[in-house]
Amino acid sequence: MPENKTQPTQIAPRDFIASVEHPTRRDDALTLLALMEKITGWEAMMWGASIIGFGTYKYQTADKKWHEFMRTGFSPRKANLVCYIMPGYTNFDPILERLGKHKLGKSCLYLNELADVDMDVLEELIRAGLDDMEKKYPL
């Protein structure tokens, strides 16, 4: 299995957010940054050119190589906010049903803007994702 191409960088997350052109996406990114800092207690770091991550975990692939990746994070993309808050395959439907307008990928949550979702439910979802990560990949 190839090594994870998305690696930590020295880019400051707030500098990256300041470069986001769309004003709503930029403001939402600042809100998510503050929310995830509060929830995790971890300092944000950039992963690659556009992902803001919090915490890390190590995992082993089938080829017995160890890799490191963020525990949770987000990216203010042009089309939407992408939240990486679910470790994948865990059923968070009871929480997602209360969240508001969203789309799902394998372990990604896509939001048009934060105004479309219930922020208390989003916080609950982020915490549930982190709790699930802790069960699978203890600190």
PDB file of C-alpha atoms in Angstrom:
ATOM      1  CA  MET A   1       0.000   0.000   0.000  1.00  0.00           C
ATOM      2  CA  PRO A   2       1.446   3.419  -0.883  1.00  0.00           C
ATOM      3  CA  GLU A   3       2.447   5.856   1.805  1.00  0.00           C
ATOM      4  CA  ASN A   4      -0.071   8.525   2.760  1.00  0.00           C
ATOM      5  CA  LYS A   5       0.669  11.440   0.431  1.00  0.00           C
ATOM      6  CA  THR A   6      -0.966  13.985   2.735  1.00  0.00           C
ATOM      7  CA  GLN A   7       1.711  14.965   5.239  1.00  0.00           C
ATOM      8  CA  PRO A   8       2.010  17.764   7.849  1.00  0.00           C
ATOM      9  CA  THR A   9       3.380  21.061   6.584  1.00  0.00           C
ATOM     10  CA  GLN A  10       4.741  24.231   8.164  1.00  0.00           C
ATOM     11  CA  ILE A  11       1.883  26.377   6.812  1.00  0.00           C
ATOM     12  CA  ALA A  12       0.034  28.203   9.597  1.00  0.00           C
ATOM     13  CA  PRO A  13      -3.661  27.217   9.554  1.00  0.00           C
ATOM     14  CA  ARG A  14      -4.829  30.797  10.150  1.00  0.00           C
ATOM     15  CA  ASP A  15      -2.682  32.012   7.227  1.00  0.00           C
ATOM     16  CA  PHE A  16      -4.242  29.367   5.009  1.00  0.00           C
ATOM     17  CA  ILE A  17      -7.751  30.350   6.120  1.00  0.00           C
ATOM     18  CA  ALA A  18      -6.966  34.015   5.433  1.00  0.00           C
ATOM     19  CA  SER A  19      -6.180  33.019   1.834  1.00  0.00           C
ATOM     20  CA  VAL A  20      -9.623  31.457   1.263  1.00  0.00           C
ATOM     21  CA  GLU A  21     -11.344  33.700  -1.269  1.00  0.00           C
ATOM     22  CA  HIS A  22     -15.005  33.003  -0.523  1.00  0.00           C
ATOM     23  CA  PRO A  23     -15.945  35.143   2.529  1.00  0.00           C
ATOM     24  CA  THR A  24     -18.564  32.722   3.922  1.00  0.00           C
ATOM     25  CA  ARG A  25     -16.218  29.756   3.500  1.00  0.00           C
ATOM     26  CA  ARG A  26     -13.424  31.746   5.196  1.00  0.00           C
ATOM     27  CA  ASP A  27     -15.666  32.736   8.137  1.00  0.00           C
ATOM     28  CA  ASP A  28     -16.968  29.176   8.464  1.00  0.00           C
ATOM     29  CA  ALA A  29     -13.389  27.876   8.478  1.00  0.00           C
ATOM     30  CA  LEU A  30     -12.515  30.210  11.361  1.00  0.00           C
ATOM     31  CA  THR A  31     -15.591  28.994  13.241  1.00  0.00           C
ATOM     32  CA  LEU A  32     -14.670  25.340  12.644  1.00  0.00           C
ATOM     33  CA  LEU A  33     -11.078  26.027  13.666  1.00  0.00           C
ATOM     34  CA  ALA A  34     -12.225  27.471  17.008  1.00  0.00           C
ATOM     35  CA  LEU A  35     -14.764  24.668  17.531  1.00  0.00           C
ATOM     36  CA  MET A  36     -12.290  21.879  16.841  1.00  0.00           C
ATOM     37  CA  GLU A  37      -9.602  23.521  18.986  1.00  0.00           C
ATOM     38  CA  LYS A  38     -12.119  23.718  21.842  1.00  0.00           C
ATOM     39  CA  ILE A  39     -13.303  20.129  21.431  1.00  0.00           C
ATOM     40  CA  THR A  40      -9.922  18.490  20.929  1.00  0.00           C
ATOM     41  CA  GLY A  41      -7.624  20.676  23.003  1.00  0.00           C
ATOM     42  CA  TRP A  42      -5.029  20.137  20.243  1.00  0.00           C
ATOM     43  CA  GLU A  43      -3.258  22.737  18.176  1.00  0.00           C
ATOM     44  CA  ALA A  44      -4.286  22.813  14.535  1.00  0.00           C
ATOM     45  CA  MET A  45      -1.761  21.899  11.870  1.00  0.00           C
ATOM     46  CA  MET A  46      -1.894  21.851   8.112  1.00  0.00           C
ATOM     47  CA  TRP A  47      -1.869  18.507   6.338  1.00  0.00           C
ATOM     48  CA  GLY A  48      -0.927  19.068   2.726  1.00  0.00           C
ATOM     49  CA  ALA A  49      -1.912  22.334   1.131  1.00  0.00           C
ATOM     50  CA  SER A  50      -5.552  22.512   2.203  1.00  0.00           C
ATOM     51  CA  ILE A  51      -6.477  20.298   5.174  1.00  0.00           C
ATOM     52  CA  ILE A  52      -6.477  21.568   8.749  1.00  0.00           C
ATOM     53  CA  GLY A  53      -5.990  18.662  11.121  1.00  0.00           C
ATOM     54  CA  PHE A  54      -6.049  18.008  14.854  1.00  0.00           C
ATOM     55  CA  GLY A  55      -4.198  15.268  16.686  1.00  0.00           C
ATOM     56  CA  THR A  56      -2.615  12.226  15.105  1.00  0.00           C
ATOM     57  CA  TYR A  57      -2.864   8.466  15.150  1.00  0.00           C
ATOM     58  CA  LYS A  58      -0.721   5.667  13.774  1.00  0.00           C
ATOM     59  CA  TYR A  59      -2.057   2.809  11.720  1.00  0.00           C
ATOM     60  CA  GLN A  60      -0.503  -0.197  10.063  1.00  0.00           C
ATOM     61  CA  THR A  61      -1.286  -1.183   6.503  1.00  0.00           C
ATOM     62  CA  ALA A  62      -1.445  -4.711   5.060  1.00  0.00           C
ATOM     63  CA  ASP A  63       2.213  -4.434   4.024  1.00  0.00           C
ATOM     64  CA  LYS A  64       3.119  -3.986   7.729  1.00  0.00           C
ATOM     65  CA  LYS A  65       4.201  -0.354   7.258  1.00  0.00           C
ATOM     66  CA  TRP A  66       3.202   2.235   9.829  1.00  0.00           C
ATOM     67  CA  HIS A  67       1.672   5.560   8.837  1.00  0.00           C
ATOM     68  CA  GLU A  68       0.473   8.636  10.700  1.00  0.00           C
ATOM     69  CA  PHE A  69      -2.560  10.781   9.961  1.00  0.00           C
ATOM     70  CA  MET A  70      -4.771  13.362  11.668  1.00  0.00           C
ATOM     71  CA  ARG A  71      -7.538  12.259  14.030  1.00  0.00           C
ATOM     72  CA  THR A  72      -9.997  14.886  12.841  1.00  0.00           C
ATOM     73  CA  GLY A  73      -9.975  17.974  10.670  1.00  0.00           C
ATOM     74  CA  PHE A  74     -11.564  19.944   7.865  1.00  0.00           C
ATOM     75  CA  SER A  75     -10.901  21.710   4.608  1.00  0.00           C
ATOM     76  CA  PRO A  76     -12.624  24.837   3.271  1.00  0.00           C
ATOM     77  CA  ARG A  77     -12.816  23.760  -0.381  1.00  0.00           C
ATOM     78  CA  LYS A  78     -14.323  25.851  -3.165  1.00  0.00           C
ATOM     79  CA  ALA A  79     -17.451  23.705  -3.483  1.00  0.00           C
ATOM     80  CA  ASN A  80     -18.070  23.091   0.237  1.00  0.00           C
ATOM     81  CA  LEU A  81     -16.606  22.522   3.675  1.00  0.00           C
ATOM     82  CA  VAL A  82     -15.240  19.018   4.043  1.00  0.00           C
ATOM     83  CA  CYS A  83     -15.098  17.695   7.603  1.00  0.00           C
ATOM     84  CA  TYR A  84     -12.979  14.657   8.371  1.00  0.00           C
ATOM     85  CA  ILE A  85     -14.648  13.702  11.623  1.00  0.00           C
ATOM     86  CA  MET A  86     -15.724  10.113  11.166  1.00  0.00           C
ATOM     87  CA  PRO A  87     -13.265   7.230  11.105  1.00  0.00           C
ATOM     88  CA  GLY A  88     -15.412   5.477   8.521  1.00  0.00           C
ATOM     89  CA  TYR A  89     -17.807   2.557   8.675  1.00  0.00           C
ATOM     90  CA  THR A  90     -19.323   3.591  12.012  1.00  0.00           C
ATOM     91  CA  ASN A  91     -23.015   4.371  11.817  1.00  0.00           C
ATOM     92  CA  PHE A  92     -23.632   7.912  13.028  1.00  0.00           C
ATOM     93  CA  ASP A  93     -27.099   8.099  11.421  1.00  0.00           C
ATOM     94  CA  PRO A  94     -28.911   9.005  14.677  1.00  0.00           C
ATOM     95  CA  ILE A  95     -26.727  12.120  14.975  1.00  0.00           C
ATOM     96  CA  LEU A  96     -26.651  12.896  11.247  1.00  0.00           C
ATOM     97  CA  GLU A  97     -30.464  12.847  11.075  1.00  0.00           C
ATOM     98  CA  ARG A  98     -30.478  15.871  13.405  1.00  0.00           C
ATOM     99  CA  LEU A  99     -27.544  17.724  11.805  1.00  0.00           C
ATOM    100  CA  GLY A 100     -29.185  19.567   8.931  1.00  0.00           C
ATOM    101  CA  LYS A 101     -28.227  19.819   5.267  1.00  0.00           C
ATOM    102  CA  HIS A 102     -25.187  17.669   4.477  1.00  0.00           C
ATOM    103  CA  LYS A 103     -23.756  14.970   2.213  1.00  0.00           C
ATOM    104  CA  LEU A 104     -21.545  12.037   3.149  1.00  0.00           C
ATOM    105  CA  GLY A 105     -18.483  10.394   1.691  1.00  0.00           C
ATOM    106  CA  LYS A 106     -16.652   7.367   3.095  1.00  0.00           C
ATOM    107  CA  SER A 107     -15.336   9.275   6.108  1.00  0.00           C
ATOM    108  CA  CYS A 108     -16.081  12.824   4.983  1.00  0.00           C
ATOM    109  CA  LEU A 109     -18.945  15.125   5.801  1.00  0.00           C
ATOM    110  CA  TYR A 110     -19.730  17.763   3.164  1.00  0.00           C
ATOM    111  CA  LEU A 111     -21.419  21.001   4.221  1.00  0.00           C
ATOM    112  CA  ASN A 112     -22.377  23.908   1.984  1.00  0.00           C
ATOM    113  CA  GLU A 113     -22.065  26.302   4.917  1.00  0.00           C
ATOM    114  CA  LEU A 114     -22.349  26.150   8.684  1.00  0.00           C
ATOM    115  CA  ALA A 115     -25.630  28.078   8.580  1.00  0.00           C
ATOM    116  CA  ASP A 116     -27.189  24.888   7.120  1.00  0.00           C
ATOM    117  CA  VAL A 117     -26.471  22.774  10.214  1.00  0.00           C
ATOM    118  CA  ASP A 118     -27.175  22.692  13.938  1.00  0.00           C
ATOM    119  CA  MET A 119     -23.824  23.587  15.521  1.00  0.00           C
ATOM    120  CA  ASP A 120     -24.610  21.702  18.752  1.00  0.00           C
ATOM    121  CA  VAL A 121     -25.254  18.555  16.723  1.00  0.00           C
ATOM    122  CA  LEU A 122     -22.052  19.143  14.703  1.00  0.00           C
ATOM    123  CA  GLU A 123     -20.125  19.348  17.981  1.00  0.00           C
ATOM    124  CA  GLU A 124     -21.789  16.117  19.135  1.00  0.00           C
ATOM    125  CA  LEU A 125     -20.780  14.454  15.859  1.00  0.00           C
ATOM    126  CA  ILE A 126     -17.166  15.601  16.112  1.00  0.00           C
ATOM    127  CA  ARG A 127     -16.984  14.271  19.682  1.00  0.00           C
ATOM    128  CA  ALA A 128     -18.561  10.951  18.613  1.00  0.00           C
ATOM    129  CA  GLY A 129     -16.007  10.626  15.806  1.00  0.00           C
ATOM    130  CA  LEU A 130     -13.149  11.293  18.212  1.00  0.00           C
ATOM    131  CA  ASP A 131     -14.563   8.793  20.725  1.00  0.00           C
ATOM    132  CA  ASP A 132     -14.728   6.191  17.965  1.00  0.00           C
ATOM    133  CA  MET A 133     -11.143   6.972  16.933  1.00  0.00           C
ATOM    134  CA  GLU A 134     -10.048   6.551  20.551  1.00  0.00           C
ATOM    135  CA  LYS A 135     -11.589   3.059  20.651  1.00  0.00           C
ATOM    136  CA  LYS A 136      -9.847   2.033  17.432  1.00  0.00           C
ATOM    137  CA  TYR A 137      -6.587   3.940  17.930  1.00  0.00           C
ATOM    138  CA  PRO A 138      -6.013   4.721  21.634  1.00  0.00           C
ATOM    139  CA  LEU A 139      -3.803   7.700  22.425  1.00  0.00           C
TER     140      LEU A 139
END
